[in-house]
Short mmCIF file of C-alpha atoms in Angstrom, two decimals:
data_model
loop_
_atom_site.label_atom_id
_atom_site.label_comp_id
_atom_site.label_asym_id
_atom_site.label_seq_id
_atom_site.Cartn_x
_atom_site.Cartn_y
_atom_site.Cartn_z
CA UNK R 1 177.21 63.90 -152.95
CA UNK R 2 176.20 61.60 -150.18
CA UNK R 3 173.08 62.17 -148.34
CA UNK R 4 173.22 62.08 -144.56
CA UNK R 5 171.65 58.62 -144.58
CA UNK R 6 174.17 57.16 -147.07
CA UNK R 7 177.03 58.64 -145.12
CA UNK R 8 175.89 56.93 -141.93
CA UNK R 9 175.64 53.54 -143.71
CA UNK R 10 179.14 53.91 -145.15
CA UNK R 11 180.60 54.72 -141.76
CA UNK R 12 178.91 51.67 -140.23
CA UNK R 13 180.28 49.35 -142.96
CA UNK R 14 183.79 50.68 -142.57
CA UNK R 15 183.53 50.32 -138.83
CA UNK R 16 182.43 46.67 -139.12
CA UNK R 17 185.19 45.86 -141.61
CA UNK R 18 187.79 47.26 -139.30
CA UNK R 19 186.42 45.33 -136.35
CA UNK R 20 186.38 42.05 -138.35
CA UNK R 21 189.96 42.47 -139.45
CA UNK R 22 191.07 43.25 -135.98
CA UNK R 23 189.29 40.16 -134.65
CA UNK R 24 190.91 37.97 -137.33
CA UNK R 25 194.42 39.11 -136.50
CA UNK R 26 193.81 38.87 -132.79
CA UNK R 27 192.73 35.23 -133.18
CA UNK R 28 195.65 34.45 -135.45
CA UNK R 29 198.13 35.86 -132.97
CA UNK R 30 196.43 33.98 -130.13
CA UNK R 31 196.64 30.74 -132.12
CA UNK R 32 200.31 31.27 -132.84
CA UNK R 33 200.95 31.96 -129.20
CA UNK R 34 199.03 28.79 -128.27
CA UNK R 35 201.02 26.80 -130.81
CA UNK R 36 204.18 27.80 -129.04
CA UNK R 37 202.78 26.98 -125.64
CA UNK R 38 200.45 23.96 -126.27
CA UNK R 39 203.02 21.20 -126.55
CA UNK R 40 201.96 17.80 -125.22
CA UNK R 41 205.02 15.80 -124.33
CA UNK R 42 206.15 12.67 -122.52
CA UNK R 43 209.48 11.02 -121.78
CA UNK R 44 209.90 7.66 -123.48
CA UNK R 45 210.37 4.77 -121.04
CA UNK R 46 210.69 1.01 -121.09
CA UNK R 47 208.03 -1.31 -119.78
CA UNK R 48 205.73 -4.25 -120.44
CA UNK R 49 202.94 -4.12 -122.98
CA UNK R 50 200.06 -6.55 -123.28
CA UNK R 51 198.06 -7.19 -126.41
CA UNK R 52 194.47 -7.93 -125.45
CA UNK R 53 191.33 -9.36 -127.01
CA UNK R 54 188.29 -8.25 -125.04
CA UNK R 55 184.71 -9.49 -124.99
CA UNK R 56 181.77 -9.60 -122.60
CA UNK R 57 179.53 -12.35 -121.30
CA UNK R 58 177.80 -13.52 -118.13
CA UNK R 59 179.11 -15.70 -115.33
CA UNK R 60 177.88 -19.28 -115.09
CA UNK R 61 178.60 -21.71 -112.22
CA UNK R 62 181.19 -24.27 -113.21
CA UNK R 63 178.88 -27.04 -112.00
CA UNK R 64 175.09 -26.85 -111.96
CA UNK R 65 173.23 -30.13 -111.72
CA UNK R 66 169.66 -31.30 -111.40
CA UNK R 67 169.17 -33.71 -108.50
CA UNK R 68 166.56 -36.48 -108.60
CA UNK R 69 165.30 -39.23 -106.33
CA UNK R 70 166.92 -42.51 -107.35
CA UNK R 71 163.78 -44.58 -106.85
CA UNK R 72 161.27 -44.55 -109.70
CA UNK R 73 158.10 -44.71 -107.63
CA UNK R 74 155.21 -42.24 -107.19
CA UNK R 75 155.78 -41.96 -103.46
CA UNK R 76 154.72 -38.76 -101.68
CA UNK R 77 157.35 -36.34 -100.41
CA UNK R 78 157.81 -36.53 -96.63
CA UNK R 79 160.45 -33.83 -96.07
CA UNK R 80 161.81 -30.79 -97.93
CA UNK R 81 164.74 -29.39 -95.98
CA UNK R 82 165.92 -26.51 -98.21
CA UNK R 83 164.75 -23.34 -99.93
CA UNK R 84 166.07 -21.46 -102.95
CA UNK R 85 169.31 -19.65 -102.21
CA UNK R 86 170.23 -21.83 -99.24
CA UNK R 87 173.90 -22.78 -98.88
CA UNK R 88 174.34 -26.54 -98.45
CA UNK R 89 177.28 -28.83 -97.73
CA UNK R 90 178.26 -32.17 -99.20
CA UNK R 91 176.26 -34.94 -97.51
CA UNK R 92 173.28 -32.78 -96.50
CA UNK R 93 169.84 -34.37 -97.04
CA UNK R 94 167.79 -31.96 -99.16
CA UNK R 95 164.54 -33.94 -99.39
CA UNK R 96 163.09 -37.36 -98.57
CA UNK R 97 160.15 -39.46 -99.76
CA UNK R 98 157.72 -41.41 -97.57
CA UNK R 99 159.63 -44.69 -97.13
CA UNK R 100 157.09 -46.90 -95.33
CA UNK R 101 156.56 -49.24 -98.29
CA UNK R 102 160.27 -49.30 -99.07
CA UNK R 103 161.17 -50.26 -95.49
CA UNK R 104 158.63 -53.12 -95.61
CA UNK R 105 160.15 -54.32 -98.88
CA UNK R 106 163.59 -54.40 -97.25
CA UNK R 107 162.30 -56.54 -94.35
CA UNK R 108 160.62 -58.98 -96.74
CA UNK R 109 163.79 -59.24 -98.80
CA UNK R 110 165.82 -59.91 -95.65
CA UNK R 111 163.45 -62.73 -94.69
CA UNK R 112 163.61 -64.22 -98.18
CA UNK R 113 167.40 -64.16 -98.08
CA UNK R 114 167.39 -65.85 -94.68
CA UNK R 115 165.14 -68.63 -95.97
CA UNK R 116 167.34 -69.20 -99.02
CA UNK R 117 170.49 -69.31 -96.89
CA UNK R 118 168.86 -71.76 -94.47
CA UNK R 119 167.77 -74.03 -97.33
CA UNK R 120 171.30 -74.05 -98.73
CA UNK R 121 172.79 -74.81 -95.32
CA UNK R 122 170.35 -77.69 -94.76
CA UNK R 123 171.12 -79.05 -98.22
CA UNK R 124 174.86 -79.11 -97.54
CA UNK R 125 174.55 -80.41 -93.96
CA UNK R 126 175.17 -84.18 -93.38
CA UNK R 127 171.99 -86.23 -92.75
CA UNK R 128 170.87 -86.92 -89.18
CA UNK R 129 170.43 -90.57 -88.13
CA UNK R 130 166.78 -89.97 -87.31
CA UNK R 131 166.20 -88.58 -90.83
CA UNK R 132 167.63 -91.74 -92.36
CA UNK R 133 165.51 -93.88 -90.02
CA UNK R 134 162.34 -92.05 -91.08
CA UNK R 135 163.27 -92.42 -94.76
CA UNK R 136 163.87 -96.16 -94.34
CA UNK R 137 160.52 -96.56 -92.54
CA UNK R 138 158.74 -94.68 -95.34
CA UNK R 139 160.35 -96.97 -97.90
CA UNK R 140 159.19 -100.06 -96.01
CA UNK R 141 155.67 -98.67 -95.74
CA UNK R 142 155.55 -97.89 -99.45
CA UNK R 143 156.69 -101.42 -100.29
CA UNK R 144 154.11 -102.90 -97.91
CA UNK R 145 151.37 -100.89 -99.60
CA UNK R 146 152.43 -102.23 -102.99
CA UNK R 147 152.46 -105.77 -101.62
CA UNK R 148 149.02 -105.33 -100.06
CA UNK R 149 147.62 -104.02 -103.31
CA UNK R 150 149.11 -106.98 -105.15
CA UNK R 151 148.10 -109.92 -102.91
CA UNK R 152 145.75 -108.35 -100.37
CA UNK R 153 146.19 -107.86 -96.62
CA UNK R 154 146.30 -110.71 -94.15
CA UNK R 155 143.51 -111.17 -91.62
CA UNK R 156 145.91 -110.02 -88.92
CA UNK R 157 146.47 -106.73 -90.75
CA UNK R 158 142.73 -106.20 -91.16
CA UNK R 159 142.12 -107.01 -87.49
CA UNK R 160 144.87 -104.59 -86.38
CA UNK R 161 143.39 -101.81 -88.52
CA UNK R 162 139.98 -102.47 -87.01
CA UNK R 163 141.35 -102.31 -83.46
CA UNK R 164 143.10 -99.00 -84.23
CA UNK R 165 139.81 -97.61 -85.54
CA UNK R 166 137.92 -98.72 -82.38
CA UNK R 167 140.56 -97.19 -80.12
CA UNK R 168 140.41 -93.88 -81.99
CA UNK R 169 136.62 -93.81 -81.86
CA UNK R 170 136.55 -94.72 -78.16
CA UNK R 171 139.02 -91.94 -77.31
CA UNK R 172 136.91 -89.45 -79.25
CA UNK R 173 133.72 -90.63 -77.55
CA UNK R 174 135.32 -90.27 -74.12
CA UNK R 175 136.38 -86.70 -74.93
CA UNK R 176 132.84 -85.86 -76.03
CA UNK R 177 131.42 -87.21 -72.77
CA UNK R 178 133.90 -85.22 -70.72
CA UNK R 179 133.12 -82.02 -72.62
CA UNK R 180 129.35 -82.55 -72.14
CA UNK R 181 129.86 -83.05 -68.42
CA UNK R 182 131.93 -79.85 -68.14
CA UNK R 183 129.24 -77.88 -69.95
CA UNK R 184 126.52 -79.24 -67.65
CA UNK R 185 128.52 -78.02 -64.66
CA UNK R 186 129.28 -74.63 -66.23
CA UNK R 187 133.01 -75.24 -66.46
CA UNK R 188 133.34 -73.67 -69.90
CA UNK R 189 137.01 -72.76 -69.64
CA UNK R 190 138.00 -76.40 -69.14
CA UNK R 191 135.68 -77.44 -71.96
CA UNK R 192 137.39 -74.84 -74.20
CA UNK R 193 140.79 -76.31 -73.39
CA UNK R 194 139.65 -79.74 -74.64
CA UNK R 195 138.59 -78.47 -78.08
CA UNK R 196 142.10 -78.74 -79.53
CA UNK R 197 142.36 -82.30 -78.24
CA UNK R 198 138.98 -83.06 -79.78
CA UNK R 199 140.17 -81.80 -83.20
CA UNK R 200 143.23 -84.06 -83.07
CA UNK R 201 141.12 -87.09 -82.11
CA UNK R 202 138.63 -86.43 -84.91
CA UNK R 203 141.50 -86.42 -87.42
CA UNK R 204 143.00 -89.60 -85.90
CA UNK R 205 139.65 -91.39 -86.14
CA UNK R 206 139.28 -90.32 -89.78
CA UNK R 207 142.71 -91.67 -90.71
CA UNK R 208 142.09 -94.94 -88.81
CA UNK R 209 138.81 -95.37 -90.68
CA UNK R 210 140.58 -94.88 -94.03
CA UNK R 211 143.26 -97.40 -93.15
CA UNK R 212 140.69 -99.94 -92.02
CA UNK R 213 138.79 -99.66 -95.28
CA UNK R 214 142.07 -99.79 -97.22
CA UNK R 215 143.06 -102.98 -95.36
CA UNK R 216 139.78 -104.58 -96.44
CA UNK R 217 140.41 -103.91 -100.13
CA UNK R 218 140.90 -107.00 -102.31
CA UNK R 219 144.08 -107.38 -104.43
CA UNK R 220 144.28 -104.73 -107.21
CA UNK R 221 147.18 -104.98 -109.69
CA UNK R 222 146.41 -101.53 -111.14
CA UNK R 223 146.56 -99.89 -107.71
CA UNK R 224 149.78 -101.75 -106.98
CA UNK R 225 151.38 -100.38 -110.15
CA UNK R 226 150.31 -96.85 -109.25
CA UNK R 227 151.77 -97.18 -105.75
CA UNK R 228 155.17 -98.15 -107.17
CA UNK R 229 155.75 -94.44 -107.71
CA UNK R 230 155.63 -94.04 -103.95
CA UNK R 231 158.29 -96.71 -103.58
CA UNK R 232 160.53 -94.97 -106.12
CA UNK R 233 160.07 -91.62 -104.40
CA UNK R 234 160.85 -93.08 -100.98
CA UNK R 235 163.94 -94.83 -102.37
CA UNK R 236 165.17 -91.59 -104.00
CA UNK R 237 164.70 -89.70 -100.73
CA UNK R 238 166.71 -92.30 -98.84
CA UNK R 239 169.48 -92.33 -101.47
CA UNK R 240 169.76 -88.52 -101.38
CA UNK R 241 170.13 -88.57 -97.62
CA UNK R 242 172.87 -91.20 -97.77
CA UNK R 243 174.73 -89.84 -100.81
CA UNK R 244 174.30 -86.11 -100.18
CA UNK R 245 172.88 -83.48 -102.58
CA UNK R 246 173.81 -83.45 -106.25
CA UNK R 247 175.97 -80.69 -107.71
CA UNK R 248 172.94 -79.36 -109.59
CA UNK R 249 170.87 -79.15 -106.42
CA UNK R 250 173.63 -77.20 -104.66
CA UNK R 251 174.03 -74.90 -107.64
CA UNK R 252 170.30 -74.18 -107.73
CA UNK R 253 170.23 -73.44 -104.00
CA UNK R 254 173.25 -71.14 -104.32
CA UNK R 255 171.58 -69.35 -107.21
CA UNK R 256 168.49 -68.80 -105.10
CA UNK R 257 170.68 -67.26 -102.39
CA UNK R 258 172.32 -64.95 -104.96
CA UNK R 259 168.93 -63.89 -106.28
CA UNK R 260 167.74 -63.16 -102.75
CA UNK R 261 170.89 -61.11 -102.07
CA UNK R 262 170.35 -59.09 -105.25
CA UNK R 263 166.72 -58.49 -104.34
CA UNK R 264 167.75 -57.28 -100.88
CA UNK R 265 170.40 -54.96 -102.34
CA UNK R 266 167.82 -53.53 -104.73
CA UNK R 267 165.35 -52.78 -101.96
CA UNK R 268 168.11 -51.25 -99.82
CA UNK R 269 169.20 -49.04 -102.71
CA UNK R 270 165.61 -47.97 -103.28
CA UNK R 271 165.37 -47.00 -99.63
CA UNK R 272 168.64 -45.08 -99.82
CA UNK R 273 167.63 -43.42 -103.10
CA UNK R 274 164.45 -42.09 -101.52
CA UNK R 275 166.65 -39.22 -100.30
CA UNK R 276 168.31 -36.42 -102.25
CA UNK R 277 171.81 -36.02 -100.81
CA UNK R 278 174.20 -33.20 -101.76
CA UNK R 279 177.22 -34.35 -103.78
CA UNK R 280 179.19 -31.10 -103.45
CA UNK R 281 179.07 -27.81 -101.58
CA UNK R 282 176.83 -25.30 -103.32
CA UNK R 283 173.73 -23.15 -103.37
CA UNK R 284 170.18 -24.36 -104.04
CA UNK R 285 169.08 -22.81 -107.34
CA UNK R 286 165.60 -24.37 -107.65
CA UNK R 287 163.15 -26.48 -105.61
CA UNK R 288 160.16 -28.19 -107.26
CA UNK R 289 158.77 -30.25 -104.38
CA UNK R 290 155.76 -30.11 -102.08
CA UNK R 291 155.34 -32.15 -98.91
CA UNK R 292 152.62 -34.78 -99.27
CA UNK R 293 152.72 -34.82 -103.08
CA UNK R 294 154.78 -36.97 -105.46
CA UNK R 295 157.67 -35.27 -107.24
CA UNK R 296 156.44 -33.43 -110.33
CA UNK R 297 157.22 -35.21 -113.59
CA UNK R 298 159.27 -33.26 -116.09
CA UNK R 299 160.84 -30.99 -113.45
CA UNK R 300 164.01 -31.66 -111.47
CA UNK R 301 163.15 -31.88 -107.76
CA UNK R 302 166.20 -29.78 -106.80
CA UNK R 303 168.80 -27.86 -108.81
CA UNK R 304 172.16 -27.25 -107.15
CA UNK R 305 174.86 -24.80 -108.27
CA UNK R 306 178.54 -24.88 -107.32
CA UNK R 307 179.23 -21.16 -106.83
CA UNK R 308 182.81 -21.68 -105.68
CA UNK R 309 183.90 -21.80 -109.31
CA UNK R 310 182.56 -19.97 -112.35
CA UNK R 311 183.21 -19.88 -116.05
CA UNK R 312 182.55 -17.20 -118.63
CA UNK R 313 181.35 -17.85 -122.18
CA UNK R 314 182.17 -15.06 -124.63
CA UNK R 315 182.02 -14.55 -128.39
CA UNK R 316 185.27 -13.56 -130.12
CA UNK R 317 185.19 -11.95 -133.56
CA UNK R 318 186.67 -13.99 -136.40
CA UNK R 319 189.30 -11.27 -136.88
CA UNK R 320 190.70 -11.88 -133.38
CA UNK R 321 190.04 -15.57 -132.78
CA UNK R 322 193.23 -16.68 -134.56
CA UNK R 323 195.23 -14.96 -131.81
CA UNK R 324 193.34 -16.73 -129.01
CA UNK R 325 194.56 -20.10 -127.73
CA UNK R 326 193.73 -22.38 -124.78
CA UNK R 327 195.78 -21.64 -121.70
CA UNK R 328 196.19 -17.91 -122.32
CA UNK R 329 195.81 -15.76 -119.17
CA UNK R 330 192.69 -13.65 -118.77
CA UNK R 331 191.71 -10.77 -116.51
CA UNK R 332 187.98 -10.59 -115.74
CA UNK R 333 186.11 -7.57 -114.40
CA UNK R 334 182.46 -7.37 -113.38
CA UNK R 335 180.08 -4.50 -114.05
CA UNK R 336 178.57 -4.98 -110.60
CA UNK R 337 181.97 -5.08 -108.83
CA UNK R 338 184.21 -2.74 -110.85
CA UNK R 339 186.94 -2.57 -108.20
CA UNK R 340 187.58 -6.33 -108.22
CA UNK R 341 189.75 -8.18 -110.73
CA UNK R 342 189.71 -11.94 -111.27
CA UNK R 343 192.25 -14.08 -113.06
CA UNK R 344 191.39 -16.91 -115.39
CA UNK R 345 192.48 -18.97 -118.37
CA UNK R 346 191.14 -19.70 -121.82
CA UNK R 347 189.68 -23.19 -121.49
CA UNK R 348 188.46 -24.01 -124.98
CA UNK R 349 187.47 -22.49 -128.30
CA UNK R 350 184.52 -23.68 -130.37
CA UNK R 351 185.65 -25.38 -133.59
CA UNK R 352 182.75 -23.92 -135.55
CA UNK R 353 181.56 -20.36 -135.93
CA UNK R 354 178.18 -18.76 -135.35
CA UNK R 355 176.77 -15.81 -137.28
CA UNK R 356 174.53 -13.11 -135.89
CA UNK R 357 173.40 -10.16 -138.01
CA UNK R 358 176.25 -10.86 -140.42
CA UNK R 359 178.90 -10.91 -137.68
CA UNK R 360 180.88 -14.14 -137.52
CA UNK R 361 182.25 -15.12 -134.12
CA UNK R 362 183.48 -18.09 -132.14
CA UNK R 363 182.44 -19.18 -128.65
CA UNK R 364 185.29 -19.11 -126.14
CA UNK R 365 185.05 -20.47 -122.60
CA UNK R 366 187.11 -18.94 -119.81
CA UNK R 367 187.50 -20.57 -116.40
CA UNK R 368 188.07 -18.36 -113.38
CA UNK R 369 190.78 -19.36 -110.92
CA UNK R 370 188.96 -18.05 -107.85
CA UNK R 371 186.05 -15.79 -107.03
CA UNK R 372 184.85 -13.54 -104.25
CA UNK R 373 181.87 -14.29 -102.03
CA UNK R 374 180.06 -11.33 -103.61
CA UNK R 375 180.13 -12.88 -107.07
CA UNK R 376 176.76 -14.15 -108.31
CA UNK R 377 175.74 -16.28 -111.26
CA UNK R 378 174.56 -14.24 -114.23
CA UNK R 379 176.68 -11.14 -113.52
CA UNK R 380 177.90 -9.32 -116.63
CA UNK R 381 181.66 -9.71 -117.04
CA UNK R 382 184.36 -8.39 -119.36
CA UNK R 383 187.25 -10.67 -120.23
CA UNK R 384 190.62 -9.29 -121.36
CA UNK R 385 192.57 -12.13 -122.96
CA UNK R 386 196.33 -11.61 -123.07
CA UNK R 387 197.13 -12.83 -126.58
CA UNK R 388 200.67 -11.42 -126.67
CA UNK R 389 203.16 -9.75 -124.35
CA UNK R 390 206.43 -7.87 -124.67
CA UNK R 391 208.63 -7.08 -121.65
CA UNK R 392 211.31 -4.41 -121.20
CA UNK R 393 210.55 -2.69 -124.51
CA UNK R 394 210.40 0.97 -125.56
CA UNK R 395 206.85 2.26 -125.16
CA UNK R 396 205.35 5.34 -126.79
CA UNK R 397 201.87 6.71 -126.04
CA UNK R 398 199.47 6.26 -128.93
CA UNK R 399 198.66 9.99 -129.06
CA UNK R 400 202.26 10.63 -130.17
CA UNK R 401 202.02 8.36 -133.22
CA UNK R 402 200.72 9.37 -136.61
CA UNK R 403 200.63 7.45 -139.89
CA UNK R 404 201.17 8.54 -143.44
CA UNK R 405 197.89 7.89 -145.22
CA UNK R 406 199.63 7.04 -148.47
CA UNK R 407 202.43 4.77 -147.27
CA UNK R 408 201.08 3.62 -143.94
CA UNK R 409 204.43 4.40 -142.36
CA UNK R 410 204.40 5.47 -138.70
CA UNK R 411 206.04 8.64 -137.37
CA UNK R 412 206.68 10.07 -133.94
CA UNK R 413 207.47 13.67 -133.07
CA UNK R 414 210.69 14.07 -131.02
CA UNK R 415 211.16 17.30 -129.09
CA UNK R 416 214.68 18.67 -129.63
CA UNK R 417 215.77 22.18 -128.70
CA UNK R 418 212.17 23.30 -128.44
CA UNK R 419 211.35 21.99 -131.92
CA UNK R 420 209.35 18.90 -132.85
CA UNK R 421 211.07 16.66 -135.41
CA UNK R 422 209.21 13.78 -137.05
CA UNK R 423 211.04 10.46 -136.82
CA UNK R 424 210.06 7.29 -138.70
CA UNK R 425 209.50 4.36 -136.34
CA UNK R 426 208.89 0.61 -136.51
CA UNK R 427 205.99 -0.48 -134.31
CA UNK R 428 205.38 -3.75 -132.50
CA UNK R 429 202.61 -4.64 -130.08
CA UNK R 430 199.84 -2.14 -129.46
CA UNK R 431 197.05 -1.70 -126.95
CA UNK R 432 194.58 1.06 -126.28
CA UNK R 433 197.19 3.33 -124.61
CA UNK R 434 200.71 2.46 -125.76
CA UNK R 435 202.61 0.97 -128.68
CA UNK R 436 205.90 -0.88 -128.71
CA UNK R 437 208.58 0.93 -130.77
CA UNK R 438 211.22 -1.44 -132.13
CA UNK R 439 213.35 1.23 -133.80
CA UNK R 440 213.50 5.00 -134.29
CA UNK R 441 212.98 6.07 -130.67
CA UNK R 442 215.11 5.41 -127.61
CA UNK R 443 214.47 5.39 -123.91
CA UNK R 444 214.75 8.92 -122.56
CA UNK R 445 213.63 10.64 -125.77
CA UNK R 446 210.80 13.13 -125.42
CA UNK R 447 207.88 12.58 -127.76
CA UNK R 448 205.62 15.55 -128.38
CA UNK R 449 202.76 16.89 -130.45
CA UNK R 450 201.57 20.44 -130.94
CA UNK R 451 197.96 20.40 -129.82
CA UNK R 452 197.32 23.77 -131.49
CA UNK R 453 198.21 22.66 -135.01
CA UNK R 454 194.63 22.11 -136.01
CA UNK R 455 193.65 25.48 -134.59
CA UNK R 456 196.32 27.21 -136.69
CA UNK R 457 195.04 25.49 -139.79
CA UNK R 458 191.52 26.70 -139.03
CA UNK R 459 192.74 30.28 -139.00
CA UNK R 460 194.84 29.90 -142.14
CA UNK R 461 198.18 28.90 -140.65
CA UNK R 462 200.10 25.65 -140.89
CA UNK R 463 200.31 23.18 -143.71
#
């Protein structure tokens, strides 16, 4: 016999068993009903499918250059006309050195060139009659000096030299007396005006004294031989005037002009290179200058970026790189501007691979055709490279395709008369949403899957 307590326990167990069985069958019936109702389906259509290789990277300006002063001189900076982030145009002056010394060098070079050109012109010019007359007189004087040194001067020559000396001394004495008289009368301005005349007369008296003593010298064969050099020099000067300059002399003078022209061009270039001038439109990326200080060594004075064009460097896995080729179209999206799409092309592929944490990849550069004003250097970008394309082909959503694990063959469920029939298909291109079907499915067919199949299996139904 059961006690009251045992009877209660038995009734509870039976009650629970009945409830569990009822729950099981309720769920099974619900799953079967869902299997009939939960059919995901889609009509097969034709379209275009793209096969993509995707990778991420960051945008880099197509052109970013460091700008330097062209003159290698520790001159202080006079002007800095830009700041970081400033938009500049081709031809703008970004900075300038203190050019005082450079401007002086240009003026000196201009003067040197003028002197060289004048010397060349004088060398090529025909001689003036007065120049020839002076040269002939110098030759006669040189010969007379040689003769005097050889045989001595005549008494007439000595007397003439003495008279010249007395005249020079008398003129100087008269000037001294006049100056003393002016001082005694306080006429200092007039006395000052005579000082230049006094200097000339002192020099004339000195030369006359030398000539007088020279005229008194006895014959000296050694001195005569030494003075023959003067005769030869005077003769050469006269011959050059009459015959014109030699080809070598002209060539040397022309070379001096060329050297002066080169020196002037160098100084002009140094003056021009004391400015940093923009070569293309862009944005200032860096400025390393301070007014009053020389440009810092080891740092570019100004860095300029061309933000009208960008490129994107990405790493493509070795599995995909064989499908990538220069010239392929690319669609680029930016994390910061998700609603904008930019077109581009594969520019080049690195010939050698790089490995990171065991992953082998190849660097690929993509050039963007055009960008928006909102685009900034360094933005994270995703590139979708179109490696293959098929147009006007039968497309099936990927969720409708299953593969046999043993054979690898692909199947698609076709909905016919409310029933799903598996059909073997041949696949072509594939992306993350659709696959190309080359055979087995036609346009207009309805592909379907029973989304409740797994639920039925959980509750014991299905195979």
